[in-house]
Short mmCIF file of C-alpha atoms (C1' of nucleotides) in Angstrom, two decimals:
data_model
loop_
_atom_site.label_atom_id
_atom_site.label_comp_id
_atom_site.label_asym_id
_atom_site.label_seq_id
_atom_site.Cartn_x
_atom_site.Cartn_y
_atom_site.Cartn_z
CA UNK A 1 -27.80 28.27 -36.00
CA UNK A 2 -27.14 26.82 -39.15
CA UNK A 3 -30.09 24.14 -40.57
CA UNK A 4 -27.69 21.58 -39.82
CA UNK A 5 -27.07 21.99 -36.82
CA UNK A 6 -30.16 22.60 -35.94
CA UNK A 7 -31.35 19.70 -36.66
CA UNK A 8 -28.50 18.09 -35.76
CA UNK A 9 -30.44 19.15 -32.50
CA UNK A 10 -33.64 17.64 -32.41
CA UNK A 11 -31.49 14.59 -33.67
CA UNK A 12 -29.49 14.64 -29.99
CA UNK A 13 -33.13 15.88 -28.26
CA UNK A 14 -34.77 12.56 -30.31
CA UNK A 15 -32.09 10.84 -28.81
CA UNK A 16 -31.76 11.33 -25.32
CA UNK A 17 -35.85 11.38 -24.68
CA UNK A 18 -35.17 7.03 -25.74
CA UNK A 19 -37.65 8.67 -28.90
CA UNK A 20 -36.82 7.46 -32.88
CA UNK A 21 -35.78 8.94 -35.68
CA UNK A 22 -38.23 8.87 -37.96
CA UNK A 23 -38.42 9.50 -41.64
CA UNK A 24 -41.96 11.09 -40.67
CA UNK A 25 -40.06 12.78 -37.70
CA UNK A 26 -37.16 14.45 -40.26
CA UNK A 27 -39.72 15.35 -42.60
CA UNK A 28 -42.26 16.56 -40.56
CA UNK A 29 -38.81 19.12 -39.04
CA UNK A 30 -37.67 19.88 -42.17
CA UNK A 31 -41.27 21.06 -43.16
CA UNK A 32 -41.20 23.10 -40.20
CA UNK A 33 -37.71 25.35 -40.86
CA UNK A 34 -38.87 25.68 -44.64
CA UNK A 35 -41.33 28.03 -43.55
CA UNK A 36 -41.00 31.96 -43.93
CA UNK A 37 -43.88 32.85 -41.45
CA UNK A 38 -46.16 31.57 -38.82
CA UNK A 39 -47.69 28.18 -39.95
CA UNK A 40 -50.74 26.22 -38.34
CA UNK A 41 -50.65 22.28 -38.27
CA UNK A 42 -53.04 22.06 -41.34
CA UNK A 43 -49.96 23.86 -43.39
CA UNK A 44 -47.34 21.81 -42.61
CA UNK A 45 -48.70 19.14 -42.66
CA UNK A 46 -48.81 19.88 -46.06
CA UNK A 47 -45.41 21.21 -46.94
CA UNK A 48 -44.46 18.27 -45.03
CA UNK A 49 -45.87 15.61 -47.16
CA UNK A 50 -44.05 17.25 -49.70
CA UNK A 51 -41.26 16.02 -48.47
CA UNK A 52 -42.65 12.74 -47.23
CA UNK A 53 -46.17 11.66 -48.29
CA UNK A 54 -46.95 9.25 -45.99
CA UNK A 55 -46.33 11.89 -43.43
CA UNK A 56 -50.24 11.98 -41.06
CA UNK A 57 -52.54 14.27 -39.66
CA UNK A 58 -51.54 12.32 -36.50
CA UNK A 59 -48.06 12.24 -36.61
CA UNK A 60 -48.01 15.98 -37.08
CA UNK A 61 -50.05 16.35 -34.14
CA UNK A 62 -47.89 14.46 -32.32
CA UNK A 63 -44.64 15.78 -33.19
CA UNK A 64 -45.69 19.14 -32.21
CA UNK A 65 -45.20 18.81 -28.83
CA UNK A 66 -41.94 17.23 -29.27
CA UNK A 67 -40.56 19.81 -31.21
CA UNK A 68 -42.42 22.91 -28.30
CA UNK A 69 -40.61 21.00 -25.38
CA UNK A 70 -37.35 20.92 -26.96
CA UNK A 71 -37.58 24.70 -28.05
CA UNK A 72 -36.96 24.17 -31.10
CA UNK A 73 -40.91 25.21 -32.12
CA UNK A 74 -42.32 28.23 -30.34
CA UNK A 75 -46.09 27.35 -29.51
CA UNK A 76 -48.67 30.98 -30.47
CA UNK A 77 -52.07 30.63 -29.58
CA UNK A 78 -54.25 33.85 -30.13
CA UNK A 79 -57.61 32.97 -29.46
CA UNK A 80 -58.61 31.52 -33.04
CA UNK A 81 -59.14 28.12 -32.37
CA UNK A 82 -55.94 27.14 -33.98
CA UNK A 83 -52.78 27.09 -32.71
CA UNK A 84 -49.72 28.70 -34.56
CA UNK A 85 -45.96 27.97 -34.36
CA UNK A 86 -43.27 29.17 -36.20
CA UNK A 87 -39.47 27.70 -35.54
CA UNK A 88 -37.52 29.32 -32.37
CA UNK A 89 -33.95 30.21 -34.35
CA UNK A 90 -32.47 32.47 -31.62
CA UNK A 91 -32.19 28.63 -29.47
CA UNK A 92 -32.85 31.36 -26.53
CA UNK A 93 -36.01 31.51 -24.51
CA UNK A 94 -36.56 35.60 -25.64
CA UNK A 95 -40.00 36.96 -23.91
CA UNK A 96 -41.59 38.22 -26.98
CA UNK A 97 -45.20 39.65 -27.59
CA UNK A 98 -47.12 39.53 -30.45
CA UNK A 99 -48.76 41.89 -32.66
CA UNK A 100 -51.66 40.02 -33.58
CA UNK A 101 -53.13 41.75 -37.54
CA UNK A 102 -57.37 41.25 -36.92
CA UNK A 103 -57.72 41.45 -40.90
CA UNK A 104 -55.15 38.80 -41.61
CA UNK A 105 -53.84 37.46 -38.72
CA UNK A 106 -50.62 37.47 -39.51
CA UNK A 107 -48.39 38.05 -36.11
CA UNK A 108 -45.71 40.03 -35.35
CA UNK A 109 -43.43 39.30 -32.83
CA UNK A 110 -41.58 41.80 -30.69
CA UNK A 111 -39.29 41.56 -28.64
CA UNK A 112 -40.84 42.04 -24.56
CA UNK A 113 -38.15 41.73 -22.07
CA UNK A 114 -40.36 43.16 -19.20
CA UNK A 115 -42.94 40.82 -19.04
CA UNK A 116 -40.52 38.52 -17.09
CA UNK A 117 -40.63 41.13 -14.55
CA UNK A 118 -43.75 42.14 -14.93
CA UNK A 119 -44.77 37.81 -14.40
CA UNK A 120 -42.85 38.21 -11.40
CA UNK A 121 -43.99 41.41 -9.50
CA UNK A 122 -47.36 40.70 -10.05
CA UNK A 123 -47.01 36.87 -8.70
CA UNK A 124 -45.39 37.17 -5.49
CA UNK A 125 -47.98 39.50 -4.41
CA UNK A 126 -50.24 36.73 -4.84
CA UNK A 127 -47.99 33.86 -3.58
CA UNK A 128 -47.59 31.81 -7.04
CA UNK A 129 -44.13 30.69 -8.89
CA UNK A 130 -44.45 32.76 -12.39
CA UNK A 131 -44.17 30.27 -15.31
CA UNK A 132 -44.54 31.59 -18.23
CA UNK A 133 -46.39 34.90 -19.98
CA UNK A 134 -47.94 36.11 -22.82
CA UNK A 135 -48.37 39.86 -24.02
CA UNK A 136 -50.44 40.36 -26.97
CA UNK A 137 -51.89 42.69 -28.95
CA UNK A 138 -54.41 43.28 -31.56
CA UNK A 139 -54.42 45.45 -34.17
CA UNK A 140 -56.13 47.18 -37.91
CA UNK A 141 -53.65 47.35 -40.17
CA UNK A 142 -53.73 51.55 -40.87
CA UNK A 143 -54.92 50.46 -44.78
CA UNK A 144 -57.12 48.63 -43.17
CA UNK A 145 -58.58 51.79 -41.37
CA UNK A 146 -58.56 53.91 -44.41
CA UNK A 147 -59.75 51.13 -47.66
CA UNK A 148 -61.35 49.13 -45.58
CA UNK A 149 -59.54 46.23 -46.95
CA UNK A 150 -56.05 44.28 -45.03
CA UNK A 151 -53.27 44.05 -48.02
CA UNK A 152 -52.85 40.15 -46.93
CA UNK A 153 -56.51 39.15 -46.63
CA UNK A 154 -58.29 37.19 -49.58
CA UNK B 1 -73.50 49.51 -8.52
CA UNK B 2 -76.47 48.06 -7.83
CA UNK B 3 -77.53 44.52 -8.56
CA UNK B 4 -80.84 45.87 -9.95
CA UNK B 5 -78.87 49.17 -11.27
CA UNK B 6 -77.00 46.54 -13.39
CA UNK B 7 -80.26 44.29 -14.59
CA UNK B 8 -82.36 47.60 -15.42
CA UNK B 9 -78.98 48.71 -17.67
CA UNK B 10 -79.36 45.07 -19.04
CA UNK B 11 -83.81 45.01 -20.32
CA UNK B 12 -82.71 48.93 -21.57
CA UNK B 13 -79.03 47.95 -23.67
CA UNK B 14 -81.47 45.19 -24.59
CA UNK B 15 -84.60 47.38 -26.14
CA UNK B 16 -81.93 49.80 -27.84
CA UNK B 17 -81.12 47.18 -29.88
CA UNK B 18 -84.18 45.78 -30.65
CA UNK B 19 -84.07 42.42 -28.55
CA UNK B 20 -86.39 41.07 -26.68
CA UNK B 21 -86.83 40.59 -23.21
CA UNK B 22 -87.48 36.75 -22.58
CA UNK B 23 -87.44 34.36 -19.60
CA UNK B 24 -84.58 32.84 -20.84
CA UNK B 25 -82.41 35.48 -21.19
CA UNK B 26 -83.48 37.12 -17.68
CA UNK B 27 -82.40 34.12 -16.37
CA UNK B 28 -79.07 34.11 -17.56
CA UNK B 29 -78.36 37.45 -16.65
CA UNK B 30 -79.07 37.09 -13.43
CA UNK B 31 -77.75 33.19 -12.67
CA UNK B 32 -73.78 35.28 -14.53
CA UNK B 33 -75.06 38.22 -12.39
CA UNK B 34 -74.51 35.57 -9.07
CA UNK B 35 -71.42 33.83 -9.80
CA UNK B 36 -68.74 34.48 -7.26
CA UNK B 37 -65.88 33.16 -9.90
CA UNK B 38 -65.28 33.23 -12.74
CA UNK B 39 -67.34 31.00 -14.93
CA UNK B 40 -67.65 28.36 -18.35
CA UNK B 41 -71.00 28.47 -20.93
CA UNK B 42 -71.58 25.19 -19.22
CA UNK B 43 -71.88 26.46 -15.95
CA UNK B 44 -73.53 29.51 -16.77
CA UNK B 45 -76.45 27.01 -18.56
CA UNK B 46 -76.11 25.02 -14.80
CA UNK B 47 -77.35 28.08 -13.28
CA UNK B 48 -79.19 29.44 -14.86
CA UNK B 49 -81.28 26.25 -15.69
CA UNK B 50 -81.71 26.67 -11.44
CA UNK B 51 -83.91 29.86 -12.45
CA UNK B 52 -85.76 28.77 -15.54
CA UNK B 53 -84.84 25.40 -16.08
CA UNK B 54 -85.81 25.66 -20.05
CA UNK B 55 -83.01 27.85 -20.19
CA UNK B 56 -80.67 25.58 -23.11
CA UNK B 57 -76.92 25.27 -24.16
CA UNK B 58 -78.28 27.10 -26.81
CA UNK B 59 -79.72 30.30 -25.91
CA UNK B 60 -76.83 30.76 -23.19
CA UNK B 61 -74.17 30.75 -26.75
CA UNK B 62 -76.37 33.63 -28.68
CA UNK B 63 -76.95 35.01 -24.92
CA UNK B 64 -73.21 35.88 -24.18
CA UNK B 65 -71.54 37.64 -26.87
CA UNK B 66 -74.56 40.16 -26.04
CA UNK B 67 -73.89 40.49 -22.55
CA UNK B 68 -70.36 40.68 -23.54
CA UNK B 69 -71.35 43.96 -26.41
CA UNK B 70 -72.96 45.57 -23.40
CA UNK B 71 -70.24 45.67 -21.23
CA UNK B 72 -71.63 42.91 -18.79
CA UNK B 73 -69.58 40.46 -18.99
CA UNK B 74 -66.51 40.07 -19.99
CA UNK B 75 -64.71 37.53 -21.92
CA UNK B 76 -61.39 35.79 -21.01
CA UNK B 77 -59.48 33.04 -22.93
CA UNK B 78 -56.66 31.96 -21.45
CA UNK B 79 -56.12 28.87 -23.61
CA UNK B 80 -57.45 26.30 -22.44
CA UNK B 81 -59.81 25.61 -24.82
CA UNK B 82 -63.07 27.02 -23.11
CA UNK B 83 -64.36 31.00 -22.57
CA UNK B 84 -64.06 32.21 -19.25
CA UNK B 85 -66.70 34.95 -18.53
CA UNK B 86 -67.47 37.41 -15.17
CA UNK B 87 -69.41 40.00 -14.86
CA UNK B 88 -67.89 42.88 -14.92
CA UNK B 89 -69.18 44.73 -11.81
CA UNK B 90 -67.01 48.10 -12.64
CA UNK B 91 -68.87 49.43 -15.34
CA UNK B 92 -65.99 50.67 -17.55
CA UNK B 93 -63.86 48.77 -19.64
CA UNK B 94 -60.51 49.05 -17.60
CA UNK B 95 -57.76 47.48 -18.98
CA UNK B 96 -56.85 44.18 -17.14
CA UNK B 97 -53.93 41.06 -16.58
CA UNK B 98 -54.86 37.85 -15.89
CA UNK B 99 -52.41 36.37 -14.09
CA UNK B 100 -53.54 32.01 -14.23
CA UNK B 101 -53.39 29.08 -11.46
CA UNK B 102 -51.90 26.47 -14.32
CA UNK B 103 -52.89 23.34 -11.71
CA UNK B 104 -57.13 24.69 -10.21
CA UNK B 105 -57.07 27.20 -13.84
CA UNK B 106 -58.46 30.06 -11.20
CA UNK B 107 -57.80 33.09 -12.13
CA UNK B 108 -57.26 37.09 -11.02
CA UNK B 109 -57.63 40.37 -12.55
CA UNK B 110 -54.97 42.42 -12.07
CA UNK B 111 -55.08 46.86 -13.32
CA UNK B 112 -52.18 47.05 -16.15
CA UNK B 113 -53.13 50.12 -16.91
CA UNK B 114 -49.69 50.46 -18.78
CA UNK B 115 -51.17 47.79 -21.70
CA UNK B 116 -52.84 50.64 -23.82
CA UNK B 117 -49.54 52.94 -23.50
CA UNK B 118 -47.81 49.50 -24.53
CA UNK B 119 -50.23 48.11 -26.92
CA UNK B 120 -50.70 52.01 -28.93
CA UNK B 121 -46.95 52.31 -28.55
CA UNK B 122 -45.86 49.36 -30.37
CA UNK B 123 -48.76 48.92 -33.37
CA UNK B 124 -48.18 52.41 -34.69
CA UNK B 125 -44.56 51.13 -35.52
CA UNK B 126 -45.81 48.20 -37.44
CA UNK B 127 -48.69 51.12 -39.41
CA UNK B 128 -51.09 48.97 -37.46
CA UNK B 129 -54.34 50.26 -35.25
CA UNK B 130 -54.92 48.68 -31.97
CA UNK B 131 -57.87 47.21 -31.27
CA UNK B 132 -57.41 45.90 -27.56
CA UNK B 133 -54.44 44.19 -26.34
CA UNK B 134 -54.41 41.10 -23.12
CA UNK B 135 -51.42 40.10 -21.36
CA UNK B 136 -51.58 36.35 -18.70
CA UNK B 137 -49.12 35.24 -16.58
CA UNK B 138 -49.35 31.33 -15.98
CA UNK B 139 -48.02 30.84 -12.80
CA UNK B 140 -48.58 27.66 -9.65
CA UNK B 141 -48.87 28.48 -5.89
CA UNK B 142 -46.85 28.01 -3.82
CA UNK B 143 -48.39 25.68 -2.36
CA UNK B 144 -47.67 22.57 -5.48
CA UNK B 145 -44.93 24.12 -5.02
CA UNK B 146 -43.72 22.57 -1.83
CA UNK B 147 -46.86 20.27 -1.57
CA UNK B 148 -46.69 19.44 -4.98
CA UNK B 149 -50.91 19.81 -4.80
CA UNK B 150 -52.92 22.54 -5.57
CA UNK B 151 -55.59 23.41 -2.47
CA UNK B 152 -58.09 24.33 -5.06
CA UNK B 153 -57.25 21.22 -6.98
CA UNK B 154 -58.99 17.81 -7.62
"C1'" DC C 1 -36.64 -9.26 -32.69
"C1'" DT C 2 -39.15 -6.11 -28.70
"C1'" DG C 3 -41.89 -2.08 -28.67
"C1'" DC C 4 -42.01 2.42 -29.82
"C1'" DC C 5 -44.45 4.68 -33.82
"C1'" DT C 6 -46.97 4.80 -37.59
"C1'" DG C 7 -52.05 5.94 -40.52
"C1'" DC C 8 -56.55 5.24 -40.23
"C1'" DA C 9 -61.41 6.81 -38.99
"C1'" DA C 10 -63.30 7.36 -35.03
"C1'" DA C 11 -63.78 10.17 -30.92
"C1'" DC C 12 -64.27 13.48 -28.55
"C1'" DT C 13 -65.18 19.03 -27.07
"C1'" DC C 14 -66.16 23.72 -27.02
"C1'" DT C 15 -69.07 26.48 -29.86
"C1'" DT C 16 -72.24 27.71 -34.17
"C1'" DT C 17 -76.49 27.00 -36.51
"C1'" DG C 18 -80.84 24.78 -39.83
"C1'" DC C 19 -85.30 24.22 -38.66
"C1'" DA C 20 -90.16 24.98 -36.71
"C1'" DC C 21 -92.86 25.76 -33.04
"C1'" DG C 22 -93.50 29.72 -29.02
"C1'" DA C 23 -93.81 33.55 -26.97
"C1'" DA C 24 -92.45 39.48 -26.87
"C1'" DT C 25 -93.90 43.41 -28.59
"C1'" DA D 1 -100.00 39.69 -36.01
"C1'" DT D 2 -95.07 39.79 -37.27
"C1'" DT D 3 -90.88 38.96 -35.94
"C1'" DC D 4 -88.04 37.12 -33.36
"C1'" DG D 5 -86.11 34.11 -30.27
"C1'" DT D 6 -86.10 29.42 -28.70
"C1'" DG D 7 -85.20 23.71 -27.98
"C1'" DC D 8 -83.97 19.98 -30.17
"C1'" DA D 9 -80.11 18.07 -32.53
"C1'" DA D 10 -76.70 17.75 -35.96
"C1'" DA D 11 -72.74 20.00 -37.48
"C1'" DG D 12 -68.16 22.12 -37.29
"C1'" DA D 13 -63.42 22.75 -36.79
"C1'" DG D 14 -60.26 21.40 -34.67
"C1'" DT D 15 -57.42 18.47 -32.15
"C1'" DT D 16 -56.77 13.68 -29.34
"C1'" DT D 17 -57.24 8.77 -29.52
"C1'" DG D 18 -57.34 3.66 -29.81
"C1'" DC D 19 -56.22 -0.21 -32.75
"C1'" DA D 20 -52.97 -2.96 -35.81
"C1'" DG D 21 -49.46 -3.44 -38.67
"C1'" DG D 22 -44.53 -1.29 -39.66
"C1'" DC D 23 -39.86 -0.35 -38.82
"C1'" DA D 24 -35.65 1.67 -35.60
"C1'" DG D 25 -32.17 0.47 -32.29
#
DNA sequence: CTGCCTGCAAACTCTTTGCACGAAT
DNA sequence: ATTCGTGCAAAGAGTTTGCAGGCAG
């Protein structure tokens, strides 16, 4: 899906939910889809301000849930206190696991279709209906194991 | 393992690490092992104070990592902001997944030995060495689906 | 024009920390 | 007698929210 097509999808989502298309929301959208890695709210704020310096932290925090709901962004919580986001290029609701480097917090997204099967199997045994599942692996990079340093870390 | 045996294990762990056996630490220990469900730091504080009312929030927060390190407690982060804990009766380091009811936050612990295999497989492909893995399924209880109410919820 | 959106700053939640006192070894 | 552990209260991090003014529809 092209960037303009996705931006159009965002406009439509806003319209459909009777939400207004503001410059700030568009700036945040553009900033989000310009990211190459997972990003935090704070990083998104910086990028969005480079596009439209009137964007405030509050608006970023108010816009993120909208973009997550509309499946434009994915939210990842790796338990570090802050949430990470990344553009959902695929458009679908693919099941993904994360491998997280505990040294630099880099996140790798790994397709894990079996997760959904596991979720249903385990839930039904408990009389529950699964909503979502997450699978995360924390790991050291091998260079850390060998040299005590993570190449991506300060 | 009996409760007194576990309490003894706690004393030994403290001694071995040159940590002092204080009334507060023992009260927190007893409070933790009296819990029937997963509990939060705040809940543990309440229970511990019922045993020794001199226990402070700070000491609970300082003791939890000690008990987690010593494998007496397990820590679970389900992404709700606060961490949950529960006594590790088994003594071992079993791989467990969680099924979490999104209505009442009840946590079910499910044995999932394959997680470790998955973690190593996926990590090695990325040149990483796995440290830990977590698998969580969020679900509604069926009574919520049918009646719109969760039996355990306010 | 109406009412949603916005920026600002204060509030919030959970957890951590600096300090001086008190207790375990 | 040391030194670690403690309670208290303040600080911290990330996120949310109340309010008065601003802009989209």
